[in-house]
Amino acid sequence: MPILRLTDETIGKIAAGEVVERPVSVVKELVENSIDAAAREISVAIEAGGSVLIQVTDDGAGMGPDELSAAIERHGTSKLTSFEDLSTLTTLGFRGEALPSIAAISRFSVRSRPPGHDAGAEVIVEHGLVRPVRAVAMPPGTVVTVRDLFGNVPARRAFLRQPGTEATYIGRMIGAYASAYPGIRFRLTHDGRQVLATDGQGDQASIAIAIHGPDFAGGILPLPALESALAVPGVSVSGWVGLPSLTKSHRQAMHFFVNGRWIQHRALGFALEEAYHSLLMVGRHPVATIHLTLDPAAVDVNVHPTKAEVRFHDERAAARAVQRTAHAALAGAPRDRLPTVSWERPLNRSDDHSRPLPMAIPTLPSLPPADPPPVDHGPAHRTEHPSGLPMLRVLGQIGASFIIAEGPAGMYLIDQHAAHERVLFERIMGQLAGQQVDRQPLLEPMVIDLTPEQLAMCDRSRDELAAIGFEVDSFGDGAVVVRSVPAMARGGNLAGRFRAILDELVSGGNGTSWLEAVAISTACHTSIRAGQPLSIPEMRELVADLERSEHPRACGHGRPTMIHLTQDEMARQFSRR
Ligand code: ADP
Ligand code: MG
């Protein structure tokens, strides 16, 4: 078959297909260019979701007439001179593809004037056909106008969604950049109506309100700097996370920026949601703007046609840094700002009694101040502990994992592992505060083989482990010898439990200090497991311990220890109300 060379027009359209998927892709490229040009003000106007008009105006560095011609050439860029520059790149653009690509599939013009020039220059490109540059009068800065996007690529145009939907994508993208660059004034109008405006004063909170609405007044938690033991070398994390009560039903309000670049990254999303633990109801997702700053050489930005994804050299380190920082912000939030959880869930109230009973109780967040109004039994019948948990009567065990108990205000289903973990965690922390740790010397010290990762973690955490009751010495050849364990540690396989503690710490740990992280892991891995049958007296003891604990409703990891079904709720579930 004869092999023909494609025409420039066809090459241009094909290349554009990679960069420009829909109107938001165009807006993103143009906004990134304005940010690279150090603009302080970026205005975006769109019509009909961007398919009729996209216009981006900035007050940045601008381009002179010669630069203007070069800018619309394929691979014309001022940001990169060699491939090696990629490893030190600080700009958002680098391929020199955006302007020619957009110009190939629209009626396009750029007008630009650097601040030092007397006049501006304009170049018009009609579906890839470049007209001569001419002088125009304009204020300093750059205006890019894109009309009739995909006018000559009907297949692409047919895939566009409703204008309102395309405008929503654009609004989210601008919102992301506006919250990441609080020092830049952003404005977005759709069909002449203002959709979003920020003031460029640098105040995160007021920008969150401008983007996410008035609920966000007081609704953001700035990310703190991590204490040095928790910090992840080479990655620093800043920005903010929303209160757990201010969630969305989608993941599009979790914005991640890597060295200033807006990216999508599943692992970072998971890490963030992990930090919220059970503070989120099922199907709800956090709102956040998170910046990761790392050496440009530690991240590959050249892996995606629209630069929407990056590859970290150490993805787990990046995820860990996000998880720990967000966790620290949430852990530091005053308690009264954590969510009040209503146990209400929309029940199907039809009279169809053949329907399975709606006993699927919502996945419950931890820390719910969900106590019912106190039941007054008179002073002789004090039914509540200072913890706020009423005295409970143990009824039995389900699946060797959950304890059923009754209280004055309904039924409690207690996760035996999480409950014991909470009890042990508080006991460890209490002992640490009182500086007297019950350690149990082992008659025969245990020699435990460790992987190199576990060994390194053991070394790093030696002081914390000792404070909690583990006396550990190195035994050489990848092994350690454990001479004592916390007195409360129960059950067999201590070596396995010790390794599990180290593994959890290797994968990041939880808590606001390293000591707390070690305590949480120790409590988790030395406590009663799920699947362990318990006698009624054992369950009573555990529940009594839980009642006495300070925060009985969540384990050290933040998972709930119990589900509470009130009498009212039961009546409702059985359609008695
Ligand atoms: P890239 O951003 O990858 O360099 P683009 O095609 O997006 O490629 O832009 C080409 C060049 O045009 C840029 O390198 C920059 O020098 C110039 N440019 C584009 N937009 C602007 C703008 N808004 N202000 C100033 N210069 C711009
Ligand atoms: Mg660019």
mmCIF file of C-alpha atoms in Angstrom, residues 170-490:
data_model
loop_
_atom_site.group_PDB
_atom_site.id
_atom_site.type_symbol
_atom_site.label_atom_id
_atom_site.label_comp_id
_atom_site.label_asym_id
_atom_site.label_seq_id
_atom_site.Cartn_x
_atom_site.Cartn_y
_atom_site.Cartn_z
ATOM 1 C CA ILE A 170 -14.894 24.317 33.926
ATOM 2 C CA GLY A 171 -16.182 25.787 37.190
ATOM 3 C CA ARG A 172 -14.611 22.973 39.210
ATOM 4 C CA MET A 173 -11.310 23.349 37.451
ATOM 5 C CA ILE A 174 -11.211 27.117 38.013
ATOM 6 C CA GLY A 175 -12.288 26.535 41.612
ATOM 7 C CA ALA A 176 -9.388 24.159 42.088
ATOM 8 C CA TYR A 177 -6.867 26.651 40.720
ATOM 9 C CA ALA A 178 -8.440 29.540 42.602
ATOM 10 C CA SER A 179 -8.120 27.717 45.895
ATOM 11 C CA ALA A 180 -4.575 26.646 45.119
ATOM 12 C CA TYR A 181 -3.476 30.134 44.075
ATOM 13 C CA PRO A 182 -5.169 32.385 46.618
ATOM 14 C CA GLY A 183 -2.960 35.314 45.599
ATOM 15 C CA ILE A 184 -4.459 35.423 42.085
ATOM 16 C CA ARG A 185 -7.862 36.988 41.406
ATOM 17 C CA PHE A 186 -9.983 34.565 39.430
ATOM 18 C CA ARG A 187 -13.262 35.283 37.731
ATOM 19 C CA LEU A 188 -15.493 32.995 35.694
ATOM 20 C CA THR A 189 -18.591 34.047 33.779
ATOM 21 C CA HIS A 190 -20.917 31.756 31.859
ATOM 22 C CA ASP A 191 -23.215 33.355 29.283
ATOM 23 C CA GLY A 192 -22.534 36.707 30.917
ATOM 24 C CA ARG A 193 -23.415 35.587 34.445
ATOM 25 C CA GLN A 194 -20.713 35.498 37.091
ATOM 26 C CA VAL A 195 -20.177 31.966 38.348
ATOM 27 C CA LEU A 196 -17.161 32.431 40.569
ATOM 28 C CA ALA A 197 -14.958 35.256 41.774
ATOM 29 C CA THR A 198 -12.093 35.380 44.239
ATOM 30 C CA ASP A 199 -10.378 38.484 45.548
ATOM 31 C CA GLY A 200 -6.724 37.449 45.302
ATOM 32 C CA GLN A 201 -6.127 38.560 48.894
ATOM 33 C CA GLY A 202 -4.589 35.233 49.795
ATOM 34 C CA ASP A 203 -7.136 34.238 52.429
ATOM 35 C CA GLN A 204 -7.857 30.510 52.132
ATOM 36 C CA ALA A 205 -11.036 30.662 54.167
ATOM 37 C CA SER A 206 -12.732 33.354 52.092
ATOM 38 C CA ILE A 207 -11.770 31.531 48.900
ATOM 39 C CA ALA A 208 -13.262 28.309 50.234
ATOM 40 C CA ILE A 209 -16.492 30.222 50.850
ATOM 41 C CA ALA A 210 -16.384 31.742 47.337
ATOM 42 C CA ILE A 211 -15.975 28.307 45.806
ATOM 43 C CA HIS A 212 -17.861 25.931 48.066
ATOM 44 C CA GLY A 213 -20.468 28.211 49.551
ATOM 45 C CA PRO A 214 -21.255 29.885 52.886
ATOM 46 C CA ASP A 215 -21.250 26.596 54.823
ATOM 47 C CA PHE A 216 -17.513 26.833 54.583
ATOM 48 C CA ALA A 217 -17.338 29.827 56.894
ATOM 49 C CA GLY A 218 -15.186 28.311 59.626
ATOM 50 C CA GLY A 219 -15.219 25.048 57.755
ATOM 51 C CA ILE A 220 -11.621 24.522 56.771
ATOM 52 C CA LEU A 221 -8.767 23.073 58.775
ATOM 53 C CA PRO A 222 -5.336 24.310 57.684
ATOM 54 C CA LEU A 223 -2.820 21.508 57.331
ATOM 55 C CA PRO A 224 -0.180 21.726 60.046
ATOM 56 C CA ALA A 225 3.517 21.061 59.681
ATOM 57 C CA LEU A 226 4.213 17.547 60.880
ATOM 58 C CA GLU A 227 6.434 17.026 63.871
ATOM 59 C CA SER A 228 9.798 15.781 62.708
ATOM 60 C CA ALA A 229 9.299 12.127 63.675
ATOM 61 C CA LEU A 230 6.214 11.903 61.450
ATOM 62 C CA ALA A 231 7.483 14.004 58.571
ATOM 63 C CA VAL A 232 8.096 12.198 55.308
ATOM 64 C CA PRO A 233 11.527 13.111 53.931
ATOM 65 C CA GLY A 234 11.402 14.952 50.621
ATOM 66 C CA VAL A 235 7.672 15.682 50.616
ATOM 67 C CA SER A 236 6.049 18.672 52.220
ATOM 68 C CA VAL A 237 2.310 19.048 52.344
ATOM 69 C CA SER A 238 0.258 22.203 52.847
ATOM 70 C CA GLY A 239 -3.213 23.539 52.140
ATOM 71 C CA TRP A 240 -6.400 22.635 53.963
ATOM 72 C CA VAL A 241 -9.013 19.971 54.484
ATOM 73 C CA GLY A 242 -12.721 20.534 55.069
ATOM 74 C CA LEU A 243 -14.475 19.582 58.288
ATOM 75 C CA PRO A 244 -15.892 16.066 58.163
ATOM 76 C CA SER A 245 -19.366 17.565 58.343
ATOM 77 C CA LEU A 246 -18.844 19.386 55.029
ATOM 78 C CA THR A 247 -18.657 16.595 52.505
ATOM 79 C CA LYS A 248 -19.689 16.006 48.899
ATOM 80 C CA SER A 249 -21.267 13.064 47.171
ATOM 81 C CA HIS A 250 -18.421 13.029 44.617
ATOM 82 C CA ARG A 251 -14.636 13.021 44.737
ATOM 83 C CA GLN A 252 -14.205 16.103 42.546
ATOM 84 C CA ALA A 253 -13.724 18.504 45.420
ATOM 85 C CA MET A 254 -10.531 16.819 46.624
ATOM 86 C CA HIS A 255 -7.918 18.823 44.789
ATOM 87 C CA PHE A 256 -4.287 17.806 44.683
ATOM 88 C CA PHE A 257 -1.491 19.988 43.400
ATOM 89 C CA VAL A 258 2.016 18.731 42.873
ATOM 90 C CA ASN A 259 4.515 21.551 42.639
ATOM 91 C CA GLY A 260 1.638 23.848 41.735
ATOM 92 C CA ARG A 261 0.203 21.571 39.064
ATOM 93 C CA TRP A 262 -3.370 20.301 39.408
ATOM 94 C CA ILE A 263 -3.376 16.530 39.080
ATOM 95 C CA GLN A 264 -5.632 13.527 39.474
ATOM 96 C CA HIS A 265 -4.189 10.764 41.581
ATOM 97 C CA ARG A 266 -6.105 7.826 43.003
ATOM 98 C CA ALA A 267 -3.580 6.876 45.645
ATOM 99 C CA LEU A 268 -3.560 10.397 47.065
ATOM 100 C CA GLY A 269 -7.360 10.396 47.126
ATOM 101 C CA PHE A 270 -7.384 7.145 49.055
ATOM 102 C CA ALA A 271 -4.775 8.465 51.460
ATOM 103 C CA LEU A 272 -6.896 11.523 52.147
ATOM 104 C CA GLU A 273 -10.068 9.553 52.724
ATOM 105 C CA GLU A 274 -8.107 7.199 54.946
ATOM 106 C CA ALA A 275 -7.201 10.142 57.153
ATOM 107 C CA TYR A 276 -10.897 10.845 57.720
ATOM 108 C CA HIS A 277 -11.404 7.235 58.728
ATOM 109 C CA SER A 278 -14.918 6.706 59.839
ATOM 110 C CA LEU A 279 -15.659 10.396 60.144
ATOM 111 C CA LEU A 280 -17.337 10.189 56.746
ATOM 112 C CA MET A 281 -20.679 8.606 56.056
ATOM 113 C CA VAL A 282 -20.699 6.022 53.301
ATOM 114 C CA GLY A 283 -20.829 7.665 49.878
ATOM 115 C CA ARG A 284 -19.562 11.028 51.137
ATOM 116 C CA HIS A 285 -16.175 12.458 50.234
ATOM 117 C CA PRO A 286 -14.017 15.208 51.665
ATOM 118 C CA VAL A 287 -13.393 18.669 50.311
ATOM 119 C CA ALA A 288 -9.751 19.649 50.300
ATOM 120 C CA THR A 289 -7.015 21.569 48.574
ATOM 121 C CA ILE A 290 -3.685 19.900 49.124
ATOM 122 C CA HIS A 291 -0.297 20.976 47.840
ATOM 123 C CA LEU A 292 2.595 18.584 47.671
ATOM 124 C CA THR A 293 5.957 20.138 47.216
ATOM 125 C CA LEU A 294 8.836 17.940 46.225
ATOM 126 C CA ASP A 295 12.013 18.043 44.220
ATOM 127 C CA PRO A 296 10.911 18.237 40.552
ATOM 128 C CA ALA A 297 13.360 15.415 39.876
ATOM 129 C CA ALA A 298 11.312 13.146 42.173
ATOM 130 C CA VAL A 299 8.212 13.345 40.014
ATOM 131 C CA ASP A 300 7.668 12.686 36.318
ATOM 132 C CA VAL A 301 5.244 15.210 34.856
ATOM 133 C CA ASN A 302 5.574 13.971 31.292
ATOM 134 C CA VAL A 303 3.321 10.915 31.498
ATOM 135 C CA HIS A 304 -0.070 12.196 30.380
ATOM 136 C CA PRO A 305 -1.237 14.065 27.259
ATOM 137 C CA THR A 306 -3.003 16.772 29.234
ATOM 138 C CA LYS A 307 -0.491 16.626 32.087
ATOM 139 C CA ALA A 308 -3.363 15.682 34.388
ATOM 140 C CA GLU A 309 -1.396 12.859 35.950
ATOM 141 C CA VAL A 310 2.113 12.574 37.286
ATOM 142 C CA ARG A 311 4.224 9.660 38.380
ATOM 143 C CA PHE A 312 5.975 9.873 41.733
ATOM 144 C CA HIS A 313 9.269 8.111 42.150
ATOM 145 C CA ASP A 314 7.995 7.148 45.594
ATOM 146 C CA GLU A 315 4.235 7.130 45.478
ATOM 147 C CA ARG A 316 3.825 5.577 48.908
ATOM 148 C CA ALA A 317 5.849 8.328 50.526
ATOM 149 C CA ALA A 318 3.629 10.958 48.876
ATOM 150 C CA ALA A 319 0.458 9.176 49.993
ATOM 151 C CA ARG A 320 1.790 8.721 53.501
ATOM 152 C CA ALA A 321 2.620 12.407 53.781
ATOM 153 C CA VAL A 322 -0.929 13.334 52.719
ATOM 154 C CA GLN A 323 -2.513 10.856 55.110
ATOM 155 C CA ARG A 324 -0.467 11.923 58.113
ATOM 156 C CA THR A 325 -0.850 15.631 57.540
ATOM 157 C CA ALA A 326 -4.602 15.435 57.010
ATOM 158 C CA HIS A 327 -4.924 13.167 60.022
ATOM 159 C CA ALA A 328 -3.014 15.645 62.162
ATOM 160 C CA ALA A 329 -5.316 18.471 61.017
ATOM 161 C CA LEU A 330 -8.434 16.459 61.811
ATOM 162 C CA ALA A 331 -7.079 15.212 65.128
ATOM 163 C CA GLY A 332 -6.343 18.786 66.134
ATOM 164 C CA ALA A 333 -9.875 19.981 65.373
ATOM 165 C CA PRO A 334 -11.818 21.003 68.427
ATOM 166 C CA ARG A 335 -14.249 18.257 69.318
ATOM 167 C CA ASP A 336 -17.345 20.390 69.022
ATOM 168 C CA ARG A 337 -16.444 20.919 65.374
ATOM 169 C CA LEU A 338 -16.568 17.261 64.556
ATOM 170 C CA PRO A 339 -19.827 16.154 63.043
ATOM 171 C CA THR A 340 -23.000 15.591 64.919
ATOM 172 C CA VAL A 341 -24.332 12.482 63.409
ATOM 173 C CA SER A 342 -27.963 11.805 63.043
ATOM 174 C CA TRP A 343 -28.926 8.198 63.068
ATOM 175 C CA GLU A 344 -31.726 8.971 60.712
ATOM 176 C CA ARG A 345 -31.485 7.458 57.330
ATOM 177 C CA PRO A 346 -34.120 7.701 54.699
ATOM 178 C CA LEU A 347 -36.136 4.577 55.225
ATOM 179 C CA ASN A 348 -38.471 3.193 52.709
ATOM 180 C CA ARG A 349 -41.770 3.799 54.358
ATOM 181 C CA SER A 350 -43.918 1.901 51.947
ATOM 182 C CA ASP A 351 -46.329 -0.555 53.440
ATOM 183 C CA ASP A 352 -44.778 -3.419 51.598
ATOM 184 C CA HIS A 353 -44.048 -5.733 54.527
ATOM 185 C CA SER A 354 -42.490 -8.367 52.316
ATOM 186 C CA ARG A 355 -39.520 -6.091 51.847
ATOM 187 C CA PRO A 356 -36.462 -7.188 53.819
ATOM 188 C CA LEU A 357 -36.291 -5.367 57.100
ATOM 189 C CA PRO A 358 -34.085 -2.320 56.851
ATOM 190 C CA MET A 359 -31.736 -3.604 59.521
ATOM 191 C CA ALA A 360 -28.812 -2.538 57.441
ATOM 192 C CA ILE A 361 -27.685 0.072 59.907
ATOM 193 C CA PRO A 362 -25.730 2.919 58.394
ATOM 194 C CA THR A 363 -21.980 2.614 58.538
ATOM 195 C CA LEU A 364 -21.464 4.732 61.516
ATOM 196 C CA PRO A 365 -18.901 7.390 61.935
ATOM 197 C CA SER A 366 -16.792 7.374 65.034
ATOM 198 C CA LEU A 367 -16.909 10.017 67.699
ATOM 199 C CA PRO A 368 -20.611 10.587 67.305
ATOM 200 C CA PRO A 369 -21.945 12.661 70.133
ATOM 201 C CA ALA A 370 -24.964 10.523 69.556
ATOM 202 C CA ASP A 371 -26.064 10.100 73.109
ATOM 203 C CA PRO A 372 -29.791 10.364 73.442
ATOM 204 C CA PRO A 373 -31.195 12.951 75.805
ATOM 205 C CA PRO A 374 -30.210 11.704 79.248
ATOM 206 C CA VAL A 375 -32.796 9.468 80.815
ATOM 207 C CA ASP A 376 -33.598 10.712 84.288
ATOM 208 C CA HIS A 377 -33.867 7.800 86.678
ATOM 209 C CA GLY A 378 -33.426 9.971 89.740
ATOM 210 C CA PRO A 379 -30.245 10.358 91.733
ATOM 211 C CA ALA A 380 -30.361 6.798 93.038
ATOM 212 C CA HIS A 381 -30.033 5.359 89.557
ATOM 213 C CA ARG A 382 -27.039 6.972 87.991
ATOM 214 C CA THR A 383 -26.842 5.225 84.654
ATOM 215 C CA GLU A 384 -24.066 7.150 82.973
ATOM 216 C CA HIS A 385 -20.347 7.107 83.324
ATOM 217 C CA PRO A 386 -18.409 10.317 82.908
ATOM 218 C CA SER A 387 -17.512 9.009 79.447
ATOM 219 C CA GLY A 388 -21.101 9.676 78.448
ATOM 220 C CA LEU A 389 -21.646 6.015 77.831
ATOM 221 C CA PRO A 390 -24.502 4.554 79.840
ATOM 222 C CA MET A 391 -24.075 1.380 81.860
ATOM 223 C CA LEU A 392 -24.752 -1.499 79.570
ATOM 224 C CA ARG A 393 -26.151 -4.967 80.153
ATOM 225 C CA VAL A 394 -24.414 -7.602 78.071
ATOM 226 C CA LEU A 395 -26.848 -9.912 76.285
ATOM 227 C CA GLY A 396 -24.604 -12.040 74.117
ATOM 228 C CA GLN A 397 -22.128 -12.298 71.268
ATOM 229 C CA ILE A 398 -22.702 -12.483 67.521
ATOM 230 C CA GLY A 399 -20.332 -14.206 65.126
ATOM 231 C CA ALA A 400 -17.680 -14.376 67.851
ATOM 232 C CA SER A 401 -16.981 -10.745 66.956
ATOM 233 C CA PHE A 402 -19.714 -8.436 68.225
ATOM 234 C CA ILE A 403 -21.220 -7.974 71.643
ATOM 235 C CA ILE A 404 -24.902 -7.128 71.947
ATOM 236 C CA ALA A 405 -25.769 -4.996 74.946
ATOM 237 C CA GLU A 406 -28.771 -3.099 76.193
ATOM 238 C CA GLY A 407 -28.718 0.376 77.716
ATOM 239 C CA PRO A 408 -31.421 2.711 78.970
ATOM 240 C CA ALA A 409 -31.778 4.129 75.480
ATOM 241 C CA GLY A 410 -31.768 1.123 73.232
ATOM 242 C CA MET A 411 -29.429 -1.432 71.807
ATOM 243 C CA TYR A 412 -25.665 -1.286 71.443
ATOM 244 C CA LEU A 413 -23.726 -3.506 69.091
ATOM 245 C CA ILE A 414 -20.082 -3.410 70.123
ATOM 246 C CA ASP A 415 -17.120 -4.426 67.989
ATOM 247 C CA GLN A 416 -15.073 -6.433 70.493
ATOM 248 C CA HIS A 417 -11.746 -5.820 68.785
ATOM 249 C CA ALA A 418 -12.228 -2.071 68.350
ATOM 250 C CA ALA A 419 -13.544 -1.788 71.918
ATOM 251 C CA HIS A 420 -10.609 -3.644 73.420
ATOM 252 C CA GLU A 421 -8.234 -1.646 71.247
ATOM 253 C CA ARG A 422 -9.708 1.569 72.674
ATOM 254 C CA VAL A 423 -9.381 0.288 76.234
ATOM 255 C CA LEU A 424 -5.765 -0.782 75.746
ATOM 256 C CA PHE A 425 -4.846 2.415 73.955
ATOM 257 C CA GLU A 426 -6.151 4.563 76.802
ATOM 258 C CA ARG A 427 -4.445 2.330 79.321
ATOM 259 C CA ILE A 428 -1.114 2.696 77.530
ATOM 260 C CA MET A 429 -1.497 6.459 77.245
ATOM 261 C CA GLY A 430 -2.552 6.636 80.912
ATOM 262 C CA GLN A 431 0.507 4.712 81.989
ATOM 263 C CA LEU A 432 2.735 6.904 79.885
ATOM 264 C CA ALA A 433 1.242 10.008 81.465
ATOM 265 C CA GLY A 434 1.778 8.534 84.940
ATOM 266 C CA GLN A 435 5.246 7.448 83.851
ATOM 267 C CA GLN A 436 4.796 3.958 85.193
ATOM 268 C CA VAL A 437 4.576 1.319 82.582
ATOM 269 C CA ASP A 438 3.665 -2.240 83.483
ATOM 270 C CA ARG A 439 6.094 -4.358 81.589
ATOM 271 C CA GLN A 440 6.181 -8.059 81.810
ATOM 272 C CA PRO A 441 9.666 -9.527 81.576
ATOM 273 C CA LEU A 442 9.763 -12.663 79.470
ATOM 274 C CA LEU A 443 11.215 -15.700 81.209
ATOM 275 C CA GLU A 444 12.747 -16.680 77.931
ATOM 276 C CA PRO A 445 13.607 -13.673 75.801
ATOM 277 C CA MET A 446 12.175 -14.019 72.304
ATOM 278 C CA VAL A 447 14.401 -13.810 69.259
ATOM 279 C CA ILE A 448 12.397 -12.447 66.328
ATOM 280 C CA ASP A 449 13.547 -12.365 62.709
ATOM 281 C CA LEU A 450 12.608 -9.151 60.960
ATOM 282 C CA THR A 451 12.590 -7.933 57.372
ATOM 283 C CA PRO A 452 14.980 -5.024 56.686
ATOM 284 C CA GLU A 453 12.002 -2.623 56.696
ATOM 285 C CA GLN A 454 10.725 -3.929 60.024
ATOM 286 C CA LEU A 455 14.228 -3.784 61.445
ATOM 287 C CA ALA A 456 14.686 -0.165 60.413
ATOM 288 C CA MET A 457 11.317 0.715 61.925
ATOM 289 C CA CYS A 458 12.204 -1.104 65.130
ATOM 290 C CA ASP A 459 15.424 0.907 65.379
ATOM 291 C CA ARG A 460 13.652 4.162 64.695
ATOM 292 C CA SER A 461 10.936 3.442 67.263
ATOM 293 C CA ARG A 462 13.111 1.897 69.964
ATOM 294 C CA ASP A 463 12.498 4.647 72.523
ATOM 295 C CA GLU A 464 8.761 4.675 71.979
ATOM 296 C CA LEU A 465 8.566 0.877 72.132
ATOM 297 C CA ALA A 466 10.546 0.923 75.382
ATOM 298 C CA ALA A 467 8.264 3.588 76.844
ATOM 299 C CA ILE A 468 5.319 1.311 76.174
ATOM 300 C CA GLY A 469 6.893 -1.826 77.617
ATOM 301 C CA PHE A 470 8.808 -3.528 74.842
ATOM 302 C CA GLU A 471 12.422 -3.966 75.794
ATOM 303 C CA VAL A 472 14.167 -4.733 72.531
ATOM 304 C CA ASP A 473 17.824 -5.265 71.690
ATOM 305 C CA SER A 474 19.398 -6.033 68.402
ATOM 306 C CA PHE A 475 20.462 -9.635 67.956
ATOM 307 C CA GLY A 476 22.390 -9.197 64.716
ATOM 308 C CA ASP A 477 21.712 -10.796 61.388
ATOM 309 C CA GLY A 478 18.315 -9.240 60.885
ATOM 310 C CA ALA A 479 16.940 -10.318 64.250
ATOM 311 C CA VAL A 480 16.057 -8.634 67.528
ATOM 312 C CA VAL A 481 15.633 -10.015 70.993
ATOM 313 C CA VAL A 482 12.570 -8.950 72.961
ATOM 314 C CA ARG A 483 13.080 -9.141 76.726
ATOM 315 C CA SER A 484 9.842 -7.672 77.983
ATOM 316 C CA VAL A 485 6.374 -6.850 76.620
ATOM 317 C CA PRO A 486 3.597 -4.568 77.873
ATOM 318 C CA ALA A 487 1.933 -6.392 80.785
ATOM 319 C CA MET A 488 -1.463 -6.031 79.167
ATOM 320 C CA ALA A 489 -0.443 -7.899 76.012
ATOM 321 C CA ARG A 490 -2.593 -11.004 75.776
#
